[in-house]
């Protein structure tokens, strides 16, 4: 069995400090998916079709942004670092958009919503891409990547739980749902610079070695799509984002109108779902080191799809009975990002070995792009379906039995189907731990030649590029 080159194991404090960016990002994803669309529709008086259409259109406009950012990040060289500088750039952009969205006045229309959603997604994209690509260069071994992405996901879960607790506490203090959502916004605004500051201050950054005369060309980027594993990870990421995103957009409506839970009970159950990821993310990261990442993915997606069926079998109005199901599904869902992000890093090594150039930023941009496509269609499709079946989202509205039945079908069908398809994408996947160890050995040997080439050139007179390419 081929062994990977010896790599120093990252300390837990280093990984925890680096994972800081996951706190506001994971909290933001949850707040935007579950609460922000409903906030505009139910509290600010924006119609369902306008909200759904605005989120979908902005996501579609935003899609080319991630590849462009990935290309720029891959080519960035500064004394301050590559991904560190982008992390610093993204924070203030995100903070400005958060204020304008979560503190929006009543009566705003589609243009206001679209402009600030675009700014928010720009800041989010910069932080997500720089964080993921930085993690891929920080941890280079197969198992170490499963470990770091597992801890990052667990830290992100804490951020999600923290933001979910806010409306619960606000409601207990006598505040309404709208005030709770605005409190979420302030939490995100304050947390972002604190978390980013910890990452920038405490985390080292290693820039991949390459020739000084190396240039990027369009064919280098188009060559990514010649790799079957690139298509595989993009398809999996699309499905695994579309399923939970679909469910998140309808979660509050399903909990209140179908299951008979209060908003507070629904949020508490969501806390259970998210908090289960504190255990689930590192556990599934550990499982990936034992049975391989792609097999772990197929196991958890199959179990997740089966577990969702239990939601409709639970008695209505009995929130306590839903706790075990929410814990199990949350435990499993926490592994989706752990495995896909770690697998993306491995595929990035495979791409660099064959193409000779670092393209991990672009590769993460492509998977982020598929997540945006999923986000756009999940909100657009679910809200369009609700409008078509005659579901009324307004506060204190009374819906018909047919409308509620349609809500139940919409809530469960998408997640079950797409999550199962996401796991099926890894049938036939061959980039095992052994193969990745071989790839890392070849990359380390080539990187060493890049370091030695200038010395050899000074002694032999032969061009450094010729020496490296001829090795």
Tab-separated table of C-alpha atoms in Angstrom:
chain	number	residue	atom	x	y	z
A	1	UNK	CA	0.000	0.000	0.000
A	2	UNK	CA	1.359	3.422	-0.936
A	3	UNK	CA	1.874	5.754	1.979
A	4	UNK	CA	1.388	9.479	1.712
A	5	UNK	CA	4.342	11.738	2.440
A	6	UNK	CA	4.708	12.496	6.121
A	7	UNK	CA	2.698	15.606	6.962
A	8	UNK	CA	2.728	17.340	10.331
A	9	UNK	CA	-0.645	16.970	12.025
A	10	UNK	CA	-2.367	20.272	12.624
A	11	UNK	CA	-2.983	21.060	16.279
A	12	UNK	CA	-6.566	21.270	17.506
A	13	UNK	CA	-6.188	24.940	18.583
A	14	UNK	CA	-4.959	25.820	15.085
A	15	UNK	CA	-7.907	24.107	13.426
A	16	UNK	CA	-10.384	25.646	15.856
A	17	UNK	CA	-9.002	29.128	15.229
A	18	UNK	CA	-9.094	28.560	11.481
A	19	UNK	CA	-12.663	27.302	11.698
A	20	UNK	CA	-13.817	30.648	13.069
A	21	UNK	CA	-15.103	31.823	9.692
A	22	UNK	CA	-17.512	28.884	9.737
A	23	UNK	CA	-19.409	30.464	12.664
A	24	UNK	CA	-20.997	33.434	10.833
A	25	UNK	CA	-21.130	31.680	7.457
A	26	UNK	CA	-23.080	28.654	8.682
A	27	UNK	CA	-25.342	30.892	10.771
A	28	UNK	CA	-25.977	33.099	7.729
A	29	UNK	CA	-26.825	30.167	5.464
A	30	UNK	CA	-29.417	28.962	7.952
A	31	UNK	CA	-30.880	32.392	8.626
A	32	UNK	CA	-31.184	33.157	4.906
A	33	UNK	CA	-32.620	29.750	4.014
A	34	UNK	CA	-35.172	29.486	6.830
A	35	UNK	CA	-36.034	32.956	8.121
A	36	UNK	CA	-35.116	35.741	5.683
A	37	UNK	CA	-37.508	34.854	2.814
A	38	UNK	CA	-40.359	34.382	5.294
A	39	UNK	CA	-39.410	37.676	6.985
A	40	UNK	CA	-39.845	39.600	3.739
A	41	UNK	CA	-43.066	37.756	2.831
A	42	UNK	CA	-44.789	37.718	6.222
A	43	UNK	CA	-43.511	40.838	8.012
A	44	UNK	CA	-42.496	43.329	5.322
A	45	UNK	CA	-45.444	42.616	3.028
A	46	UNK	CA	-43.518	41.450	-0.031
A	47	UNK	CA	-45.501	38.898	-2.068
A	48	UNK	CA	-44.462	35.244	-2.274
A	49	UNK	CA	-43.814	35.446	-6.018
A	50	UNK	CA	-41.639	38.553	-5.646
A	51	UNK	CA	-39.604	36.997	-2.817
A	52	UNK	CA	-39.173	33.672	-4.615
A	53	UNK	CA	-38.423	35.355	-7.928
A	54	UNK	CA	-35.911	37.795	-6.406
A	55	UNK	CA	-33.953	35.043	-4.631
A	56	UNK	CA	-33.932	32.891	-7.763
A	57	UNK	CA	-32.935	35.695	-10.134
A	58	UNK	CA	-30.167	36.956	-7.876
A	59	UNK	CA	-28.770	33.453	-7.543
A	60	UNK	CA	-28.758	33.035	-11.322
A	61	UNK	CA	-27.080	36.427	-11.816
A	62	UNK	CA	-24.598	35.511	-9.090
A	63	UNK	CA	-23.614	32.162	-10.651
A	64	UNK	CA	-20.745	33.477	-12.868
A	65	UNK	CA	-19.306	35.311	-9.863
A	66	UNK	CA	-17.815	32.266	-8.143
A	67	UNK	CA	-15.735	31.009	-11.102
A	68	UNK	CA	-14.442	34.550	-11.647
A	69	UNK	CA	-13.470	34.825	-7.981
A	70	UNK	CA	-11.881	31.372	-8.075
A	71	UNK	CA	-9.747	32.344	-11.084
A	72	UNK	CA	-8.586	35.528	-9.375
A	73	UNK	CA	-7.830	33.762	-6.089
A	74	UNK	CA	-5.745	31.081	-7.812
A	75	UNK	CA	-3.600	33.839	-9.381
A	76	UNK	CA	-3.315	36.041	-6.287
A	77	UNK	CA	0.194	36.506	-4.889
A	78	UNK	CA	0.752	38.973	-2.046
A	79	UNK	CA	3.109	39.191	0.906
A	80	UNK	CA	0.002	39.065	3.074
A	81	UNK	CA	-0.949	35.697	1.563
A	82	UNK	CA	-3.390	34.472	-1.052
A	83	UNK	CA	-6.549	33.468	0.783
A	84	UNK	CA	-5.871	35.627	3.840
A	85	UNK	CA	-6.181	38.842	1.843
A	86	UNK	CA	-9.483	37.718	0.291
A	87	UNK	CA	-10.849	36.834	3.703
A	88	UNK	CA	-10.183	40.395	4.845
A	89	UNK	CA	-11.825	41.832	1.706
A	90	UNK	CA	-15.007	39.771	2.053
A	91	UNK	CA	-15.903	40.679	5.648
A	92	UNK	CA	-16.934	44.364	5.265
A	93	UNK	CA	-18.860	43.642	2.056
A	94	UNK	CA	-20.917	41.011	3.848
A	95	UNK	CA	-21.503	43.192	6.904
A	96	UNK	CA	-22.913	46.078	4.833
A	97	UNK	CA	-25.364	43.776	3.030
A	98	UNK	CA	-26.476	42.125	6.273
A	99	UNK	CA	-27.440	45.482	7.731
A	100	UNK	CA	-29.442	46.531	4.666
A	101	UNK	CA	-31.328	43.207	4.467
A	102	UNK	CA	-32.062	42.404	8.087
A	103	UNK	CA	-32.869	46.024	8.949
A	104	UNK	CA	-34.909	46.642	5.788
A	105	UNK	CA	-37.909	48.962	6.268
A	106	UNK	CA	-41.475	47.884	5.397
A	107	UNK	CA	-42.554	48.427	1.823
A	108	UNK	CA	-39.266	47.617	0.073
A	109	UNK	CA	-39.635	46.196	-3.415
A	110	UNK	CA	-37.894	43.848	-5.774
A	111	UNK	CA	-35.019	46.227	-6.761
A	112	UNK	CA	-33.995	46.828	-3.123
A	113	UNK	CA	-34.145	43.120	-2.322
A	114	UNK	CA	-32.166	42.106	-5.406
A	115	UNK	CA	-29.383	44.689	-5.019
A	116	UNK	CA	-28.606	43.828	-1.419
A	117	UNK	CA	-28.963	40.099	-1.972
A	118	UNK	CA	-26.324	40.428	-4.698
A	119	UNK	CA	-23.986	42.297	-2.334
A	120	UNK	CA	-24.590	39.715	0.393
A	121	UNK	CA	-23.828	36.830	-1.936
A	122	UNK	CA	-20.665	38.594	-3.145
A	123	UNK	CA	-19.330	38.854	0.415
A	124	UNK	CA	-20.463	35.321	1.217
A	125	UNK	CA	-18.799	33.901	-1.908
A	126	UNK	CA	-15.490	35.579	-1.127
A	127	UNK	CA	-15.433	34.206	2.423
A	128	UNK	CA	-16.618	30.698	1.554
A	129	UNK	CA	-14.206	30.244	-1.362
A	130	UNK	CA	-11.174	31.635	0.452
A	131	UNK	CA	-11.952	29.561	3.557
A	132	UNK	CA	-12.429	26.265	1.691
A	133	UNK	CA	-9.395	26.718	-0.558
A	134	UNK	CA	-7.256	27.790	2.398
A	135	UNK	CA	-8.317	24.625	4.252
A	136	UNK	CA	-7.313	22.460	1.264
A	137	UNK	CA	-3.770	23.887	1.345
A	138	UNK	CA	-3.578	23.849	5.133
A	139	UNK	CA	-4.299	20.089	5.308
A	140	UNK	CA	-2.842	18.022	2.465
A	141	UNK	CA	-3.278	14.376	3.490
A	142	UNK	CA	-6.423	12.292	2.840
A	143	UNK	CA	-7.290	11.705	6.496
A	144	UNK	CA	-6.195	15.141	7.725
A	145	UNK	CA	-8.626	16.742	5.303
A	146	UNK	CA	-11.490	14.659	6.635
A	147	UNK	CA	-10.465	15.794	10.125
A	148	UNK	CA	-10.208	19.530	9.400
A	149	UNK	CA	-13.431	19.688	7.375
A	150	UNK	CA	-15.198	17.725	10.107
A	151	UNK	CA	-14.110	20.213	12.768
A	152	UNK	CA	-14.992	23.166	10.504
A	153	UNK	CA	-18.483	21.736	10.064
A	154	UNK	CA	-18.867	21.210	13.805
A	155	UNK	CA	-17.861	24.828	14.497
A	156	UNK	CA	-20.331	25.919	11.829
A	157	UNK	CA	-23.033	23.973	13.615
A	158	UNK	CA	-22.369	25.997	16.764
A	159	UNK	CA	-22.877	29.172	14.757
A	160	UNK	CA	-26.157	27.850	13.388
A	161	UNK	CA	-27.379	26.929	16.863
A	162	UNK	CA	-26.415	30.327	18.242
A	163	UNK	CA	-28.395	32.158	15.564
A	164	UNK	CA	-31.399	29.869	16.052
A	165	UNK	CA	-31.494	30.465	19.808
A	166	UNK	CA	-31.875	34.211	19.241
A	167	UNK	CA	-35.536	34.229	18.051
A	168	UNK	CA	-36.436	31.708	20.762
A	169	UNK	CA	-35.053	33.965	23.490
A	170	UNK	CA	-36.608	37.030	21.870
A	171	UNK	CA	-40.020	35.348	21.783
A	172	UNK	CA	-39.766	34.412	25.461
A	173	UNK	CA	-39.014	38.066	26.226
A	174	UNK	CA	-42.225	39.109	24.508
A	175	UNK	CA	-40.819	40.191	21.151
A	176	UNK	CA	-42.374	39.173	17.833
A	177	UNK	CA	-40.924	37.102	15.008
A	178	UNK	CA	-39.807	40.201	13.106
A	179	UNK	CA	-37.733	41.487	16.010
A	180	UNK	CA	-36.176	38.032	16.344
A	181	UNK	CA	-35.051	38.070	12.710
A	182	UNK	CA	-33.550	41.550	13.095
A	183	UNK	CA	-31.672	40.342	16.194
A	184	UNK	CA	-30.252	37.543	14.039
A	185	UNK	CA	-28.952	40.203	11.674
A	186	UNK	CA	-27.138	42.072	14.454
A	187	UNK	CA	-25.605	38.821	15.684
A	188	UNK	CA	-24.218	38.107	12.193
A	189	UNK	CA	-22.902	41.647	11.775
A	190	UNK	CA	-21.007	41.511	15.078
A	191	UNK	CA	-19.764	37.929	14.700
A	192	UNK	CA	-18.272	38.352	11.202
A	193	UNK	CA	-15.300	40.651	12.011
A	194	UNK	CA	-14.569	38.785	15.244
A	195	UNK	CA	-14.406	35.377	13.513
A	196	UNK	CA	-12.462	36.632	10.497
A	197	UNK	CA	-9.989	38.388	12.769
A	198	UNK	CA	-9.250	35.134	14.609
A	199	UNK	CA	-8.624	33.285	11.358
A	200	UNK	CA	-6.343	35.941	9.888
A	201	UNK	CA	-4.386	36.346	13.107
A	202	UNK	CA	-3.912	32.711	14.119
A	203	UNK	CA	-3.698	30.676	10.898
A	204	UNK	CA	-0.559	30.107	8.794
A	205	UNK	CA	-0.875	30.068	5.016
A	206	UNK	CA	1.172	28.058	2.553
A	207	UNK	CA	1.069	29.023	-1.126
A	208	UNK	CA	1.593	26.133	-3.529
A	209	UNK	CA	5.016	26.220	-5.137
A	210	UNK	CA	5.161	26.763	-8.880
A	211	UNK	CA	7.459	28.152	-11.536
A	212	UNK	CA	8.073	31.882	-11.507
A	213	UNK	CA	7.319	32.114	-15.234
A	214	UNK	CA	4.093	30.109	-15.003
A	215	UNK	CA	1.067	31.694	-16.659
A	216	UNK	CA	-2.591	30.713	-16.680
A	217	UNK	CA	-4.477	30.357	-19.937
A	218	UNK	CA	-8.124	29.774	-20.774
A	219	UNK	CA	-7.382	26.208	-21.831
A	220	UNK	CA	-6.102	25.481	-18.311
A	221	UNK	CA	-9.508	26.305	-16.861
A	222	UNK	CA	-11.486	24.575	-19.580
A	223	UNK	CA	-9.327	21.515	-18.958
A	224	UNK	CA	-10.986	21.099	-15.568
A	225	UNK	CA	-14.060	19.765	-17.318
A	226	UNK	CA	-12.101	16.918	-18.869
A	227	UNK	CA	-11.906	15.300	-15.443
A	228	UNK	CA	-14.801	12.980	-14.693
A	229	UNK	CA	-14.425	13.510	-10.947
A	230	UNK	CA	-14.986	17.251	-11.388
A	231	UNK	CA	-18.377	16.564	-12.975
A	232	UNK	CA	-19.111	13.984	-10.286
A	233	UNK	CA	-18.462	16.348	-7.381
A	234	UNK	CA	-20.424	19.173	-9.038
A	235	UNK	CA	-23.463	16.931	-9.558
A	236	UNK	CA	-23.279	15.610	-6.002
A	237	UNK	CA	-22.940	19.080	-4.546
A	238	UNK	CA	-25.930	20.289	-6.579
A	239	UNK	CA	-28.160	17.496	-5.291
A	240	UNK	CA	-26.960	17.703	-1.691
A	241	UNK	CA	-27.591	21.450	-1.611
A	242	UNK	CA	-30.933	21.282	-3.406
A	243	UNK	CA	-32.464	18.689	-1.075
A	244	UNK	CA	-31.865	20.404	2.306
A	245	UNK	CA	-32.345	23.861	0.747
A	246	UNK	CA	-35.743	22.790	-0.560
A	247	UNK	CA	-36.713	21.532	2.888
A	248	UNK	CA	-35.365	24.609	4.703
A	249	UNK	CA	-37.456	26.986	2.589
A	250	UNK	CA	-40.644	25.243	3.734
A	251	UNK	CA	-39.617	24.190	7.233
A	252	UNK	CA	-41.491	26.823	9.271
A	253	UNK	CA	-44.643	26.482	7.179
A	254	UNK	CA	-44.538	22.670	7.430
A	255	UNK	CA	-43.939	22.766	11.175
A	256	UNK	CA	-46.787	25.211	11.888
A	257	UNK	CA	-49.474	24.247	9.380
A	258	UNK	CA	-48.883	20.510	8.950
A	259	UNK	CA	-47.459	19.404	12.294
A	260	UNK	CA	-49.175	21.956	14.523
A	261	UNK	CA	-46.009	23.217	16.226
A	262	UNK	CA	-45.555	26.803	17.358
A	263	UNK	CA	-42.739	28.867	15.823
A	264	UNK	CA	-40.822	28.488	19.091
A	265	UNK	CA	-41.213	24.697	19.014
A	266	UNK	CA	-40.185	24.612	15.351
A	267	UNK	CA	-37.057	26.626	16.140
A	268	UNK	CA	-36.233	24.387	19.107
A	269	UNK	CA	-36.530	21.313	16.900
A	270	UNK	CA	-34.305	23.012	14.352
A	271	UNK	CA	-31.799	23.607	17.148
A	272	UNK	CA	-31.850	19.851	17.816
A	273	UNK	CA	-31.341	19.186	14.082
A	274	UNK	CA	-28.421	21.591	13.847
A	275	UNK	CA	-26.884	20.760	17.221
A	276	UNK	CA	-26.756	17.090	16.247
A	277	UNK	CA	-24.128	18.157	13.733
A	278	UNK	CA	-21.670	18.949	16.536
A	279	UNK	CA	-21.498	15.198	17.046
A	280	UNK	CA	-22.349	14.176	13.488
A	281	UNK	CA	-19.734	16.209	11.592
A	282	UNK	CA	-16.603	14.917	13.365
A	283	UNK	CA	-18.088	11.419	13.641
A	284	UNK	CA	-18.714	11.224	9.908
A	285	UNK	CA	-15.269	12.728	9.329
A	286	UNK	CA	-13.881	9.864	11.406
A	287	UNK	CA	-16.029	7.356	9.497
A	288	UNK	CA	-14.608	8.714	6.233
A	289	UNK	CA	-11.093	7.851	7.398
A	290	UNK	CA	-12.216	4.270	8.067
A	291	UNK	CA	-14.371	3.338	5.076
A	292	UNK	CA	-13.322	6.195	2.693
A	293	UNK	CA	-15.084	9.482	2.065
A	294	UNK	CA	-17.234	8.430	-0.871
A	295	UNK	CA	-18.531	5.305	0.870
A	296	UNK	CA	-19.338	7.345	3.971
A	297	UNK	CA	-21.281	9.723	1.730
A	298	UNK	CA	-23.355	6.921	0.195
A	299	UNK	CA	-24.173	5.547	3.654
A	300	UNK	CA	-25.319	8.833	5.192
A	301	UNK	CA	-27.379	9.973	2.184
A	302	UNK	CA	-29.251	6.672	2.069
A	303	UNK	CA	-30.039	6.776	5.788
A	304	UNK	CA	-31.049	10.454	5.614
A	305	UNK	CA	-33.585	9.865	2.838
A	306	UNK	CA	-35.118	6.971	4.746
A	307	UNK	CA	-35.288	8.919	8.025
A	308	UNK	CA	-37.309	11.754	6.478
A	309	UNK	CA	-40.283	9.451	5.933
A	310	UNK	CA	-40.712	9.269	9.704
A	311	UNK	CA	-41.662	12.951	9.950
A	312	UNK	CA	-45.182	12.416	8.601
A	313	UNK	CA	-45.750	9.413	10.863
A	314	UNK	CA	-45.292	11.497	14.007
A	315	UNK	CA	-48.400	12.653	15.942
A	316	UNK	CA	-49.426	16.244	15.279
A	317	UNK	CA	-48.783	18.821	17.953
A	318	UNK	CA	-46.311	16.552	19.783
A	319	UNK	CA	-43.012	18.345	19.298
A	320	UNK	CA	-41.200	16.106	21.778
A	321	UNK	CA	-41.910	13.065	19.608
A	322	UNK	CA	-40.035	14.702	16.735
A	323	UNK	CA	-36.780	15.152	18.650
A	324	UNK	CA	-35.243	11.710	17.808
A	325	UNK	CA	-36.016	12.071	14.090
A	326	UNK	CA	-34.643	15.617	13.986
A	327	UNK	CA	-31.484	14.507	15.804
A	328	UNK	CA	-30.842	11.588	13.453
A	329	UNK	CA	-31.434	13.613	10.280
A	330	UNK	CA	-29.307	16.483	11.597
A	331	UNK	CA	-26.529	14.073	12.572
A	332	UNK	CA	-26.461	12.659	9.033
A	333	UNK	CA	-26.887	15.981	7.209
A	334	UNK	CA	-23.827	17.392	8.968
A	335	UNK	CA	-21.715	14.955	6.982
A	336	UNK	CA	-22.740	16.274	3.562
A	337	UNK	CA	-20.381	19.249	3.529
A	338	UNK	CA	-17.665	17.374	5.432
A	339	UNK	CA	-17.349	14.715	2.750
A	340	UNK	CA	-17.978	16.830	-0.356
A	341	UNK	CA	-15.500	19.564	0.655
A	342	UNK	CA	-12.840	17.029	1.632
A	343	UNK	CA	-13.378	15.093	-1.613
A	344	UNK	CA	-13.129	18.354	-3.586
A	345	UNK	CA	-9.694	18.971	-2.069
A	346	UNK	CA	-8.574	15.475	-3.143
A	347	UNK	CA	-9.901	16.033	-6.658
A	348	UNK	CA	-8.009	19.341	-6.676
A	349	UNK	CA	-4.760	17.435	-6.084
A	350	UNK	CA	-5.623	15.090	-8.946
A	351	UNK	CA	-6.294	18.068	-11.223
A	352	UNK	CA	-3.022	19.775	-10.241
A	353	UNK	CA	-1.038	16.603	-10.870
A	354	UNK	CA	-2.380	16.273	-14.413
A	355	UNK	CA	-2.521	19.976	-15.287
A	356	UNK	CA	0.518	21.182	-13.372
A	357	UNK	CA	-1.193	24.257	-11.928
A	358	UNK	CA	-3.060	25.152	-8.755
A	359	UNK	CA	-6.786	25.425	-9.500
A	360	UNK	CA	-8.305	24.602	-6.133
A	361	UNK	CA	-9.924	28.038	-5.879
A	362	UNK	CA	-11.699	27.547	-9.185
A	363	UNK	CA	-12.704	24.008	-8.248
A	364	UNK	CA	-14.331	25.173	-5.019
A	365	UNK	CA	-15.931	27.989	-7.020
A	366	UNK	CA	-17.571	25.445	-9.315
A	367	UNK	CA	-19.023	23.507	-6.396
A	368	UNK	CA	-20.139	26.760	-4.789
A	369	UNK	CA	-21.794	27.653	-8.099
A	370	UNK	CA	-23.825	24.453	-8.037
A	371	UNK	CA	-24.909	25.261	-4.476
A	372	UNK	CA	-26.121	28.654	-5.669
A	373	UNK	CA	-28.080	27.058	-8.494
A	374	UNK	CA	-29.662	24.767	-5.908
A	375	UNK	CA	-30.415	27.686	-3.612
A	376	UNK	CA	-32.057	29.616	-6.407
A	377	UNK	CA	-34.277	26.793	-7.548
A	378	UNK	CA	-35.153	25.540	-4.063
A	379	UNK	CA	-36.685	28.863	-2.980
A	380	UNK	CA	-38.162	29.662	-6.390
A	381	UNK	CA	-39.745	26.252	-6.917
A	382	UNK	CA	-41.063	25.764	-3.406
A	383	UNK	CA	-42.561	29.245	-3.130
A	384	UNK	CA	-44.029	28.952	-6.619
A	385	UNK	CA	-45.602	25.611	-5.683
A	386	UNK	CA	-47.072	27.138	-2.509
A	387	UNK	CA	-48.599	29.935	-4.532
A	388	UNK	CA	-50.028	27.474	-7.098
A	389	UNK	CA	-51.686	25.234	-4.505
A	390	UNK	CA	-53.273	28.252	-2.862
A	391	UNK	CA	-51.244	28.200	0.338
A	392	UNK	CA	-51.545	31.485	2.282
A	393	UNK	CA	-48.280	32.394	4.114
A	394	UNK	CA	-49.612	35.364	6.057
A	395	UNK	CA	-49.719	35.446	9.842
A	396	UNK	CA	-52.876	33.804	11.314
A	397	UNK	CA	-54.017	32.576	7.860
A	398	UNK	CA	-56.219	29.457	7.785
A	399	UNK	CA	-55.307	27.080	4.946
A	400	UNK	CA	-57.431	24.321	3.421
A	401	UNK	CA	-56.688	20.613	3.898
A	402	UNK	CA	-55.675	20.337	0.223
A	403	UNK	CA	-53.222	23.218	0.563
A	404	UNK	CA	-51.661	21.645	3.644
A	405	UNK	CA	-51.444	18.238	1.925
A	406	UNK	CA	-49.689	19.894	-0.998
A	407	UNK	CA	-47.310	21.530	1.455
A	408	UNK	CA	-46.454	18.118	2.952
A	409	UNK	CA	-45.736	16.613	-0.463
A	410	UNK	CA	-43.579	19.570	-1.464
A	411	UNK	CA	-41.692	19.506	1.846
A	412	UNK	CA	-40.642	15.836	1.684
A	413	UNK	CA	-40.437	14.858	-1.981
A	414	UNK	CA	-37.563	17.148	-2.977
A	415	UNK	CA	-35.159	16.350	-0.107
A	416	UNK	CA	-35.704	12.582	-0.299
A	417	UNK	CA	-35.148	12.449	-4.047
A	418	UNK	CA	-32.186	14.799	-4.350
A	419	UNK	CA	-30.237	13.612	-1.317
A	420	UNK	CA	-30.485	10.020	-2.571
A	421	UNK	CA	-29.236	11.151	-5.990
A	422	UNK	CA	-26.349	12.995	-4.342
A	423	UNK	CA	-25.110	9.790	-2.738
A	424	UNK	CA	-25.579	7.853	-5.980
A	425	UNK	CA	-23.150	10.228	-7.719
A	426	UNK	CA	-20.267	8.420	-5.984
A	427	UNK	CA	-21.026	4.986	-7.361
A	428	UNK	CA	-17.882	3.979	-9.260
A	429	UNK	CA	-15.673	6.665	-7.666
A	430	UNK	CA	-12.038	5.489	-7.624
A	431	UNK	CA	-10.009	8.230	-5.878
A	432	UNK	CA	-9.336	6.164	-2.757
A	433	UNK	CA	-6.956	6.929	0.107
A	434	UNK	CA	-4.299	4.763	-1.545
A	435	UNK	CA	-4.588	6.546	-4.898
A	436	UNK	CA	-4.529	9.934	-3.190
A	437	UNK	CA	-1.367	8.954	-1.322
A	438	UNK	CA	0.285	8.237	-4.678
A	439	UNK	CA	-0.865	11.611	-6.025
A	440	UNK	CA	0.536	13.453	-3.012
A	441	UNK	CA	3.886	11.687	-3.368
A	442	UNK	CA	4.151	12.793	-6.977
A	443	UNK	CA	3.131	16.361	-6.127
A	444	UNK	CA	5.635	16.604	-3.264
A	445	UNK	CA	8.404	15.269	-5.506
A	446	UNK	CA	7.570	17.785	-8.233
A	447	UNK	CA	7.342	20.657	-5.737
A	448	UNK	CA	10.780	19.704	-4.436
A	449	UNK	CA	12.150	19.911	-7.967
A	450	UNK	CA	10.738	23.418	-8.336
A	451	UNK	CA	12.660	24.404	-5.194
A	452	UNK	CA	15.881	22.741	-6.368
A	453	UNK	CA	15.757	23.853	-9.992
A	454	UNK	CA	17.212	27.372	-9.459
A	455	UNK	CA	20.174	25.918	-7.533
A	456	UNK	CA	20.816	23.292	-10.199
A	457	UNK	CA	20.515	25.936	-12.900
A	458	UNK	CA	23.158	28.087	-11.237
A	459	UNK	CA	25.533	25.105	-11.197
A	460	UNK	CA	24.774	23.570	-14.583
A	461	UNK	CA	23.685	26.493	-16.726
A	462	UNK	CA	20.608	24.550	-17.925
A	463	UNK	CA	17.232	26.345	-17.858
A	464	UNK	CA	15.303	25.549	-14.672
A	465	UNK	CA	12.064	24.942	-16.579
A	466	UNK	CA	13.761	22.319	-18.750
A	467	UNK	CA	15.193	20.550	-15.710
A	468	UNK	CA	11.837	20.346	-13.969
A	469	UNK	CA	9.849	19.270	-17.015
A	470	UNK	CA	12.416	16.669	-17.915
A	471	UNK	CA	12.368	15.081	-14.500
